[in-house]
mmCIF file of C-alpha atoms and ligand atoms in Angstrom:
data_model
loop_
_atom_site.group_PDB
_atom_site.id
_atom_site.type_symbol
_atom_site.label_atom_id
_atom_site.label_comp_id
_atom_site.label_asym_id
_atom_site.label_seq_id
_atom_site.Cartn_x
_atom_site.Cartn_y
_atom_site.Cartn_z
ATOM 1 C CA MET A 1327 -42.662 -0.919 -6.399
ATOM 2 C CA THR A 1328 -45.687 -0.279 -4.197
ATOM 3 C CA LEU A 1329 -48.858 -0.738 -6.264
ATOM 4 C CA LEU A 1330 -51.205 1.394 -4.168
ATOM 5 C CA LYS A 1331 -50.319 3.948 -1.544
ATOM 6 C CA VAL A 1332 -53.038 5.703 0.430
ATOM 7 C CA ASP A 1333 -51.616 8.531 2.499
ATOM 8 C CA ASP A 1334 -53.617 10.281 5.234
ATOM 9 C CA LEU A 1335 -56.872 9.912 3.285
ATOM 10 C CA LYS A 1336 -59.814 11.946 4.517
ATOM 11 C CA VAL A 1337 -63.344 11.785 3.112
ATOM 12 C CA HIS A 1338 -65.836 13.969 4.954
ATOM 13 C CA PHE A 1339 -69.496 14.289 3.931
ATOM 14 C CA PRO A 1340 -71.281 17.542 4.721
ATOM 15 C CA ILE A 1341 -74.402 17.500 6.883
ATOM 16 C CA ARG A 1342 -76.708 20.310 5.798
ATOM 17 C CA GLY A 1343 -79.546 21.896 7.708
ATOM 18 C CA GLY A 1344 -81.505 25.026 8.553
ATOM 19 C CA ILE A 1345 -83.645 26.989 6.135
ATOM 20 C CA LEU A 1346 -80.631 27.950 4.025
ATOM 21 C CA ASN A 1347 -79.472 24.360 3.806
ATOM 22 C CA ARG A 1348 -76.005 25.391 4.948
ATOM 23 C CA LYS A 1349 -73.316 22.952 5.969
ATOM 24 C CA ILE A 1350 -73.747 22.599 9.731
ATOM 25 C CA ASP A 1351 -71.413 19.683 10.392
ATOM 26 C CA SER A 1352 -69.730 16.800 8.623
ATOM 27 C CA ILE A 1353 -69.555 13.032 8.811
ATOM 28 C CA LYS A 1354 -65.912 12.029 8.952
ATOM 29 C CA ALA A 1355 -66.434 8.769 7.072
ATOM 30 C CA VAL A 1356 -62.665 8.375 6.551
ATOM 31 C CA ASP A 1357 -60.422 10.428 8.780
ATOM 32 C CA GLY A 1358 -56.702 10.022 8.180
ATOM 33 C CA VAL A 1359 -56.176 6.538 6.771
ATOM 34 C CA SER A 1360 -52.802 5.370 5.418
ATOM 35 C CA PHE A 1361 -51.801 2.007 3.991
ATOM 36 C CA GLU A 1362 -49.829 0.462 1.142
ATOM 37 C CA ILE A 1363 -50.524 -2.560 -1.028
ATOM 38 C CA GLN A 1364 -47.759 -4.504 -2.766
ATOM 39 C CA PRO A 1365 -48.202 -6.202 -6.158
ATOM 40 C CA GLY A 1366 -49.721 -9.674 -5.949
ATOM 41 C CA GLU A 1367 -50.978 -9.456 -2.386
ATOM 42 C CA THR A 1368 -54.498 -9.532 -1.002
ATOM 43 C CA TYR A 1369 -54.999 -6.735 1.473
ATOM 44 C CA GLY A 1370 -58.027 -6.899 3.742
ATOM 45 C CA LEU A 1371 -59.927 -3.878 5.008
ATOM 46 C CA VAL A 1372 -62.072 -4.886 7.936
ATOM 47 C CA GLY A 1373 -64.501 -3.185 10.291
ATOM 48 C CA GLU A 1374 -68.143 -3.086 11.232
ATOM 49 C CA SER A 1375 -70.842 -1.375 9.197
ATOM 50 C CA GLY A 1376 -70.232 2.377 8.928
ATOM 51 C CA SER A 1377 -66.509 2.213 9.766
ATOM 52 C CA GLY A 1378 -65.546 3.709 6.391
ATOM 53 C CA LYS A 1379 -64.394 0.711 4.352
ATOM 54 C CA THR A 1380 -66.566 1.286 1.301
ATOM 55 C CA THR A 1381 -65.826 5.019 1.319
ATOM 56 C CA THR A 1382 -62.090 4.198 1.275
ATOM 57 C CA GLY A 1383 -62.546 1.790 -1.660
ATOM 58 C CA LYS A 1384 -64.653 4.282 -3.584
ATOM 59 C CA ALA A 1385 -62.072 7.024 -3.006
ATOM 60 C CA VAL A 1386 -59.402 4.790 -4.566
ATOM 61 C CA MET A 1387 -61.758 4.181 -7.502
ATOM 62 C CA GLY A 1388 -62.248 7.929 -7.904
ATOM 63 C CA LEU A 1389 -65.956 7.620 -7.022
ATOM 64 C CA ASN A 1390 -65.781 9.819 -3.911
ATOM 65 C CA LYS A 1391 -64.507 13.350 -3.597
ATOM 66 C CA ILE A 1392 -61.470 13.388 -1.347
ATOM 67 C CA THR A 1393 -61.342 15.912 1.500
ATOM 68 C CA GLY A 1394 -57.640 15.427 2.202
ATOM 69 C CA GLY A 1395 -54.633 13.199 1.642
ATOM 70 C CA GLU A 1396 -53.175 11.481 -1.389
ATOM 71 C CA ILE A 1397 -53.653 8.273 -3.319
ATOM 72 C CA TYR A 1398 -50.805 6.949 -5.465
ATOM 73 C CA PHE A 1399 -51.039 4.121 -7.981
ATOM 74 C CA LYS A 1400 -47.613 2.864 -9.097
ATOM 75 C CA ASP A 1401 -46.100 6.087 -7.695
ATOM 76 C CA GLU A 1402 -48.452 8.297 -9.717
ATOM 77 C CA LEU A 1403 -50.754 10.647 -7.879
ATOM 78 C CA LEU A 1404 -54.349 9.616 -8.662
ATOM 79 C CA ASN A 1405 -56.256 12.568 -7.284
ATOM 80 C CA ALA A 1406 -54.375 15.051 -9.468
ATOM 81 C CA GLY A 1407 -56.991 14.679 -12.193
ATOM 82 C CA LYS A 1408 -58.370 12.047 -14.501
ATOM 83 C CA LYS A 1409 -55.720 9.587 -15.598
ATOM 84 C CA VAL A 1410 -57.683 7.374 -17.900
ATOM 85 C CA ASN A 1411 -55.007 4.722 -18.302
ATOM 86 C CA ILE A 1412 -54.533 4.372 -14.574
ATOM 87 C CA ARG A 1413 -58.260 4.220 -13.943
ATOM 88 C CA LYS A 1414 -58.417 1.296 -16.363
ATOM 89 C CA ASP A 1415 -55.957 -0.550 -14.109
ATOM 90 C CA ILE A 1416 -58.268 -0.411 -11.084
ATOM 91 C CA GLN A 1417 -61.658 -2.120 -11.086
ATOM 92 C CA MET A 1418 -64.251 -2.712 -8.389
ATOM 93 C CA ILE A 1419 -66.584 -5.618 -7.693
ATOM 94 C CA PHE A 1420 -69.584 -4.851 -5.540
ATOM 95 C CA GLN A 1421 -71.347 -6.786 -2.836
ATOM 96 C CA ASP A 1422 -74.611 -7.557 -4.433
ATOM 97 C CA PRO A 1423 -74.491 -9.232 -7.832
ATOM 98 C CA TYR A 1424 -78.294 -8.890 -7.952
ATOM 99 C CA SER A 1425 -78.266 -5.126 -8.022
ATOM 100 C CA SER A 1426 -74.884 -4.375 -9.594
ATOM 101 C CA LEU A 1427 -75.788 -5.981 -12.930
ATOM 102 C CA ASN A 1428 -78.309 -4.162 -15.070
ATOM 103 C CA PRO A 1429 -81.299 -6.579 -15.293
ATOM 104 C CA ARG A 1430 -82.363 -5.254 -18.707
ATOM 105 C CA LYS A 1431 -79.037 -5.881 -20.388
ATOM 106 C CA ARG A 1432 -77.782 -9.110 -21.853
ATOM 107 C CA VAL A 1433 -74.537 -10.596 -20.545
ATOM 108 C CA LEU A 1434 -72.790 -9.621 -23.783
ATOM 109 C CA ASP A 1435 -73.566 -5.939 -23.234
ATOM 110 C CA ILE A 1436 -72.803 -6.056 -19.509
ATOM 111 C CA ILE A 1437 -69.325 -7.487 -20.007
ATOM 112 C CA ALA A 1438 -68.593 -5.518 -23.176
ATOM 113 C CA GLU A 1439 -69.377 -2.171 -21.532
ATOM 114 C CA PRO A 1440 -65.859 -1.427 -20.209
ATOM 115 C CA LEU A 1441 -64.383 -2.665 -23.505
ATOM 116 C CA ARG A 1442 -66.562 -0.228 -25.433
ATOM 117 C CA ASN A 1443 -65.317 2.604 -23.250
ATOM 118 C CA TYR A 1444 -61.652 1.888 -23.816
ATOM 119 C CA GLU A 1445 -61.101 -0.331 -26.847
ATOM 120 C CA LYS A 1446 -62.378 -0.065 -30.376
ATOM 121 C CA LEU A 1447 -63.279 -3.629 -31.286
ATOM 122 C CA SER A 1448 -65.440 -4.839 -34.153
ATOM 123 C CA LYS A 1449 -68.699 -6.599 -33.161
ATOM 124 C CA LYS A 1450 -67.099 -9.941 -34.019
ATOM 125 C CA GLU A 1451 -63.950 -9.265 -32.002
ATOM 126 C CA GLU A 1452 -66.029 -8.027 -29.087
ATOM 127 C CA LYS A 1453 -68.183 -11.161 -29.056
ATOM 128 C CA LYS A 1454 -65.103 -13.382 -29.144
ATOM 129 C CA LYS A 1455 -63.478 -11.450 -26.299
ATOM 130 C CA VAL A 1456 -66.611 -11.642 -24.127
ATOM 131 C CA GLN A 1457 -66.886 -15.384 -24.759
ATOM 132 C CA GLU A 1458 -63.250 -15.848 -23.749
ATOM 133 C CA LEU A 1459 -63.887 -13.882 -20.562
ATOM 134 C CA LEU A 1460 -66.929 -16.024 -19.779
ATOM 135 C CA GLU A 1461 -64.874 -19.167 -20.188
ATOM 136 C CA LYS A 1462 -62.206 -17.745 -17.908
ATOM 137 C CA VAL A 1463 -64.757 -17.316 -15.112
ATOM 138 C CA GLY A 1464 -66.252 -20.779 -15.684
ATOM 139 C CA LEU A 1465 -69.415 -19.850 -17.586
ATOM 140 C CA SER A 1466 -70.430 -21.172 -20.981
ATOM 141 C CA PRO A 1467 -69.857 -18.963 -24.062
ATOM 142 C CA GLU A 1468 -73.576 -19.354 -24.883
ATOM 143 C CA SER A 1469 -74.356 -17.216 -21.828
ATOM 144 C CA ILE A 1470 -73.833 -14.049 -23.860
ATOM 145 C CA LEU A 1471 -77.471 -13.860 -24.922
ATOM 146 C CA LYS A 1472 -78.936 -14.425 -21.456
ATOM 147 C CA TYR A 1473 -80.050 -11.883 -18.847
ATOM 148 C CA PRO A 1474 -78.785 -11.692 -15.242
ATOM 149 C CA HIS A 1475 -81.963 -13.232 -13.749
ATOM 150 C CA GLU A 1476 -81.244 -16.452 -15.614
ATOM 151 C CA PHE A 1477 -78.194 -17.098 -13.408
ATOM 152 C CA SER A 1478 -77.659 -18.124 -9.787
ATOM 153 C CA GLY A 1479 -76.088 -15.697 -7.281
ATOM 154 C CA GLY A 1480 -72.629 -17.275 -7.584
ATOM 155 C CA GLN A 1481 -72.839 -17.192 -11.384
ATOM 156 C CA ARG A 1482 -73.870 -13.556 -11.326
ATOM 157 C CA GLN A 1483 -70.849 -12.702 -9.223
ATOM 158 C CA ARG A 1484 -68.729 -14.473 -11.868
ATOM 159 C CA ILE A 1485 -70.316 -12.242 -14.535
ATOM 160 C CA GLY A 1486 -69.271 -9.248 -12.404
ATOM 161 C CA VAL A 1487 -65.752 -10.656 -12.236
ATOM 162 C CA ALA A 1488 -65.661 -11.173 -16.028
ATOM 163 C CA ARG A 1489 -66.600 -7.530 -16.505
ATOM 164 C CA ALA A 1490 -63.996 -6.408 -13.956
ATOM 165 C CA ILE A 1491 -61.149 -8.323 -15.630
ATOM 166 C CA ALA A 1492 -62.126 -7.337 -19.199
ATOM 167 C CA LEU A 1493 -59.597 -4.494 -19.314
ATOM 168 C CA LYS A 1494 -56.809 -6.526 -17.673
ATOM 169 C CA PRO A 1495 -56.640 -4.439 -14.495
ATOM 170 C CA LYS A 1496 -53.792 -4.647 -11.980
ATOM 171 C CA LEU A 1497 -55.860 -3.975 -8.867
ATOM 172 C CA ILE A 1498 -59.361 -5.205 -8.086
ATOM 173 C CA ILE A 1499 -61.266 -3.726 -5.167
ATOM 174 C CA MET A 1500 -63.767 -6.244 -3.871
ATOM 175 C CA ASP A 1501 -66.416 -4.832 -1.581
ATOM 176 C CA GLU A 1502 -68.049 -7.654 0.391
ATOM 177 C CA PRO A 1503 -67.963 -9.802 -2.756
ATOM 178 C CA VAL A 1504 -69.571 -12.869 -1.209
ATOM 179 C CA SER A 1505 -71.760 -11.515 1.615
ATOM 180 C CA ALA A 1506 -74.918 -11.717 -0.474
ATOM 181 C CA LEU A 1507 -74.259 -15.347 -1.443
ATOM 182 C CA ASP A 1508 -75.242 -18.581 0.302
ATOM 183 C CA VAL A 1509 -72.506 -19.875 2.572
ATOM 184 C CA SER A 1510 -72.159 -22.988 0.410
ATOM 185 C CA VAL A 1511 -71.390 -20.851 -2.650
ATOM 186 C CA GLN A 1512 -69.106 -18.381 -0.838
ATOM 187 C CA ALA A 1513 -66.110 -20.737 -0.572
ATOM 188 C CA GLN A 1514 -66.438 -21.683 -4.239
ATOM 189 C CA VAL A 1515 -66.375 -18.061 -5.382
ATOM 190 C CA LEU A 1516 -63.500 -17.174 -3.042
ATOM 191 C CA ASN A 1517 -61.382 -20.109 -4.230
ATOM 192 C CA PHE A 1518 -62.100 -19.184 -7.823
ATOM 193 C CA MET A 1519 -60.975 -15.606 -7.130
ATOM 194 C CA GLN A 1520 -57.746 -16.895 -5.615
ATOM 195 C CA ASP A 1521 -57.056 -19.046 -8.681
ATOM 196 C CA LEU A 1522 -57.801 -16.111 -10.954
ATOM 197 C CA GLN A 1523 -55.454 -13.903 -8.945
ATOM 198 C CA LYS A 1524 -52.548 -16.290 -9.579
ATOM 199 C CA GLU A 1525 -53.420 -16.748 -13.234
ATOM 200 C CA LEU A 1526 -53.781 -13.048 -14.047
ATOM 201 C CA ASN A 1527 -51.267 -11.667 -11.553
ATOM 202 C CA LEU A 1528 -53.887 -9.584 -9.790
ATOM 203 C CA THR A 1529 -53.700 -7.592 -6.583
ATOM 204 C CA TYR A 1530 -56.791 -7.451 -4.380
ATOM 205 C CA LEU A 1531 -58.113 -4.900 -1.944
ATOM 206 C CA PHE A 1532 -60.626 -7.043 -0.112
ATOM 207 C CA ILE A 1533 -63.277 -5.214 1.903
ATOM 208 C CA SER A 1534 -65.273 -7.246 4.413
ATOM 209 C CA HIS A 1535 -66.850 -7.263 7.847
ATOM 210 C CA ASP A 1536 -66.394 -11.039 8.005
ATOM 211 C CA LEU A 1537 -63.095 -11.954 9.641
ATOM 212 C CA GLY A 1538 -63.548 -15.623 8.790
ATOM 213 C CA VAL A 1539 -63.592 -14.805 5.080
ATOM 214 C CA VAL A 1540 -60.707 -12.364 5.489
ATOM 215 C CA LYS A 1541 -58.611 -15.027 7.197
ATOM 216 C CA HIS A 1542 -59.154 -17.293 4.212
ATOM 217 C CA MET A 1543 -58.233 -14.643 1.647
ATOM 218 C CA CYS A 1544 -55.838 -11.990 2.957
ATOM 219 C CA ASP A 1545 -52.085 -11.661 3.476
ATOM 220 C CA ARG A 1546 -52.250 -8.411 5.423
ATOM 221 C CA ILE A 1547 -55.160 -6.722 7.143
ATOM 222 C CA GLY A 1548 -56.145 -3.218 8.244
ATOM 223 C CA ILE A 1549 -58.837 -2.847 10.915
ATOM 224 C CA MET A 1550 -61.036 0.269 10.784
ATOM 225 C CA TYR A 1551 -63.237 1.772 13.446
ATOM 226 C CA ASN A 1552 -65.156 5.005 13.071
ATOM 227 C CA GLY A 1553 -63.200 6.265 10.040
ATOM 228 C CA ARG A 1554 -59.750 5.453 11.413
ATOM 229 C CA TYR A 1555 -57.348 2.542 11.557
ATOM 230 C CA VAL A 1556 -57.013 0.827 14.917
ATOM 231 C CA GLU A 1557 -54.542 -1.827 13.819
ATOM 232 C CA GLU A 1558 -52.685 -3.200 10.811
ATOM 233 C CA GLY A 1559 -50.644 -6.358 10.489
ATOM 234 C CA THR A 1560 -50.009 -9.608 8.699
ATOM 235 C CA LYS A 1561 -52.771 -12.197 8.931
ATOM 236 C CA GLU A 1562 -50.769 -14.001 11.630
ATOM 237 C CA GLU A 1563 -50.268 -10.825 13.685
ATOM 238 C CA ILE A 1564 -53.938 -9.875 13.540
ATOM 239 C CA PHE A 1565 -55.295 -13.327 14.366
ATOM 240 C CA ASN A 1566 -52.626 -14.619 16.772
ATOM 241 C CA ASP A 1567 -51.513 -11.399 18.445
ATOM 242 C CA PRO A 1568 -54.262 -8.740 18.228
ATOM 243 C CA GLN A 1569 -53.272 -5.783 20.406
ATOM 244 C CA HIS A 1570 -56.047 -3.220 20.121
ATOM 245 C CA ILE A 1571 -59.140 -4.005 22.168
ATOM 246 C CA TYR A 1572 -61.371 -3.531 19.113
ATOM 247 C CA THR A 1573 -59.367 -6.076 17.100
ATOM 248 C CA LYS A 1574 -59.411 -8.455 20.056
ATOM 249 C CA ARG A 1575 -63.177 -8.176 20.154
ATOM 250 C CA LEU A 1576 -63.560 -8.831 16.432
ATOM 251 C CA VAL A 1577 -61.241 -11.841 16.577
ATOM 252 C CA ALA A 1578 -63.039 -13.250 19.642
ATOM 253 C CA ALA A 1579 -66.358 -12.977 17.804
ATOM 254 C CA ILE A 1580 -65.361 -15.390 15.010
ATOM 255 C CA PRO A 1581 -67.612 -18.435 15.372
ATOM 256 C CA ASP A 1582 -65.786 -21.668 16.195
ATOM 257 C CA ILE A 1583 -66.962 -24.559 14.070
ATOM 258 C CA ASN A 1584 -65.984 -27.068 16.729
ATOM 259 C CA PRO A 1585 -69.057 -27.507 19.004
ATOM 260 C CA GLN A 1586 -66.865 -28.871 21.830
ATOM 261 C CA ASN A 1587 -65.360 -25.406 22.302
ATOM 262 C CA ARG A 1588 -68.701 -23.664 22.350
ATOM 263 C CA LYS A 1589 -69.036 -22.994 26.085
ATOM 264 C CA GLU A 1590 -65.412 -21.869 26.467
ATOM 265 C CA ASN A 1591 -65.778 -19.630 23.461
ATOM 266 C CA LEU A 1592 -68.917 -17.949 24.674
ATOM 267 C CA GLU A 1593 -67.235 -17.254 28.024
ATOM 268 C CA PHE A 1594 -64.135 -15.869 26.333
ATOM 269 C CA ARG A 1595 -66.250 -13.674 24.037
ATOM 270 C CA GLU A 1596 -68.153 -12.311 27.035
ATOM 271 C CA GLU A 1597 -64.856 -11.586 28.827
ATOM 272 C CA VAL A 1598 -63.479 -9.641 25.838
ATOM 273 C CA LYS A 1599 -66.756 -7.758 25.472
ATOM 274 C CA ASN A 1600 -66.548 -6.643 29.104
ATOM 275 C CA GLU A 1601 -62.909 -5.694 28.665
ATOM 276 C CA PHE A 1602 -63.928 -3.622 25.621
ATOM 277 C CA SER A 1603 -66.514 -1.641 27.642
ATOM 278 C CA ASN A 1604 -64.269 -1.270 30.687
ATOM 279 C CA SER A 1605 -61.132 -0.217 28.853
ATOM 280 C CA PHE A 1606 -62.658 1.801 25.981
ATOM 281 C CA ASN A 1607 -61.207 5.053 27.356
ATOM 282 C CA ASN A 1608 -57.689 3.607 27.349
ATOM 283 C CA TYR A 1609 -57.895 2.878 23.638
ATOM 284 C CA PHE A 1610 -59.867 5.836 22.265
ATOM 285 C CA ASP A 1611 -59.657 9.614 22.815
ATOM 286 C CA GLU A 1612 -62.376 11.826 24.361
ATOM 287 C CA GLU A 1613 -64.259 11.879 21.045
ATOM 288 C CA GLY A 1614 -64.208 8.099 20.792
ATOM 289 C CA LEU A 1615 -61.629 8.193 17.983
ATOM 290 C CA ALA A 1616 -58.631 5.936 17.576
ATOM 291 C CA TYR A 1617 -55.119 7.311 18.191
ATOM 292 C CA GLN A 1618 -52.303 7.482 15.627
ATOM 293 C CA LEU A 1619 -50.858 4.099 14.661
ATOM 294 C CA LYS A 1620 -47.524 3.193 16.235
ATOM 295 C CA PRO A 1621 -45.240 0.419 14.987
ATOM 296 C CA VAL A 1622 -44.944 -2.715 17.113
ATOM 297 C CA THR A 1623 -42.918 -4.661 14.529
ATOM 298 C CA ASP A 1624 -41.930 -3.872 10.916
ATOM 299 C CA THR A 1625 -45.339 -5.063 9.776
ATOM 300 C CA HIS A 1626 -47.594 -4.521 12.790
ATOM 301 C CA ARG A 1627 -49.047 -1.099 13.749
ATOM 302 C CA VAL A 1628 -51.451 -0.389 16.597
ATOM 303 C CA ALA A 1629 -53.361 2.779 17.553
ATOM 304 C CA LEU A 1630 -52.343 3.270 21.175
ATOM 305 C CA PRO A 1631 -52.032 6.505 23.175
ATOM 306 C CA GLU A 1632 -48.615 8.002 23.988
ATOM 307 C CA LYS A 1633 -47.382 6.505 27.246
ATOM 308 C CA GLY A 1634 -46.842 8.740 30.266
HETATM 309 N N1 LIG B 422 -72.544 9.727 0.139
HETATM 310 C C1 LIG B 422 -72.597 9.829 1.458
HETATM 311 N N2 LIG B 422 -73.167 10.918 2.051
HETATM 312 C C2 LIG B 422 -73.208 11.020 3.396
HETATM 313 N N3 LIG B 422 -72.716 10.107 4.244
HETATM 314 C C3 LIG B 422 -72.152 8.998 3.725
HETATM 315 C C4 LIG B 422 -72.063 8.802 2.309
HETATM 316 N N4 LIG B 422 -71.445 7.602 2.081
HETATM 317 C C5 LIG B 422 -71.161 7.086 3.310
HETATM 318 N N5 LIG B 422 -71.584 7.916 4.288
HETATM 319 C C6 LIG B 422 -71.414 7.702 5.744
HETATM 320 O O1 LIG B 422 -70.041 7.454 5.988
HETATM 321 C C7 LIG B 422 -69.868 6.471 7.013
HETATM 322 C C8 LIG B 422 -69.011 5.335 6.494
HETATM 323 O O2 LIG B 422 -69.746 4.600 5.524
HETATM 324 P P1 LIG B 422 -69.146 3.382 4.669
HETATM 325 O O3 LIG B 422 -70.208 2.911 3.751
HETATM 326 O O4 LIG B 422 -67.842 3.760 4.110
HETATM 327 O O5 LIG B 422 -68.910 2.302 5.806
HETATM 328 P P2 LIG B 422 -68.634 0.752 5.638
HETATM 329 O O6 LIG B 422 -67.612 0.425 6.679
HETATM 330 O O7 LIG B 422 -68.297 0.401 4.263
HETATM 331 O O8 LIG B 422 -70.012 0.142 6.055
HETATM 332 P P3 LIG B 422 -70.949 -0.905 5.251
HETATM 333 O O9 LIG B 422 -70.279 -2.222 5.423
HETATM 334 O O10 LIG B 422 -72.257 -0.792 5.958
HETATM 335 O O11 LIG B 422 -70.992 -0.407 3.835
HETATM 336 C C9 LIG B 422 -71.262 6.078 7.451
HETATM 337 O O12 LIG B 422 -71.597 6.838 8.579
HETATM 338 C C10 LIG B 422 -72.126 6.448 6.258
HETATM 339 O O13 LIG B 422 -73.439 6.728 6.670
#
């Protein structure tokens, strides 16, 4: 069974103006996006800032009003109204552990918050559950009485993870979960999330602008540009056989850690950048929007114009 199915999702934000503050136009933050996520996989949503990744994630979470399309979770339509039990199955972890944890609350209250919304536990049971969750994410049970500022960035992200897994969700949406962390801590947190995924049978929707991180984490990847998909494929298809010029440009921009390849890489990147400018009109319509996706293989779809 497909865990999440997003079908022709549209999220448009009104732009208001004039003395009557009427709607004069709209920002098409997400404009016809479709993808499916299978249980147990990590699906990456990639694109530069403003491409619509966060808006897509928030729509799945029910945090954004949907302009069009449908979202199904385990074959049940999510946007039909509030389905409390389904909502419990989907949790989101945000980019910045500094601002997503309330600085005035103790760790106990931060992690217990979702439990208090859904489960009626005694104070003693709640404390025990929070301590178990802390241990699961590698923090000491004594942390319950501390405040967020007493932890490092990586530890704070672990507190966010403990809160997200408190209700035993099936799907976790991670929006740039490590971008605010030092590079040295990023790999640690990512590896820990992979271990946790296996242990708890989790499915991840992983939102990131960083293709290096996505390569490490994801099984399949969707590439967004300007509110639309330009390409979708397995990790191998996206990295070894990118077919849309925008994907090619993103892949070419990944830094190579081997200094010997530096010159070659810079030249190649420059070449792809020129190709992007020169062939933009072949890949996007008059409004600069991507075309409909067309299948290249069973798993690979690319937004190319109709031939002829
Ligand atoms: N609440 C809102 N009201 C108006 N416009 C919005 C709102 N939320 C997002 N947008 C606009 O929608 C577009 C897509 O934004 P979104 O945050 O989804 O992109 P993103 O790919 O996640 O980028 P980033 O990585 O910078 O968060 C942007 O043009 C943004 O300014």
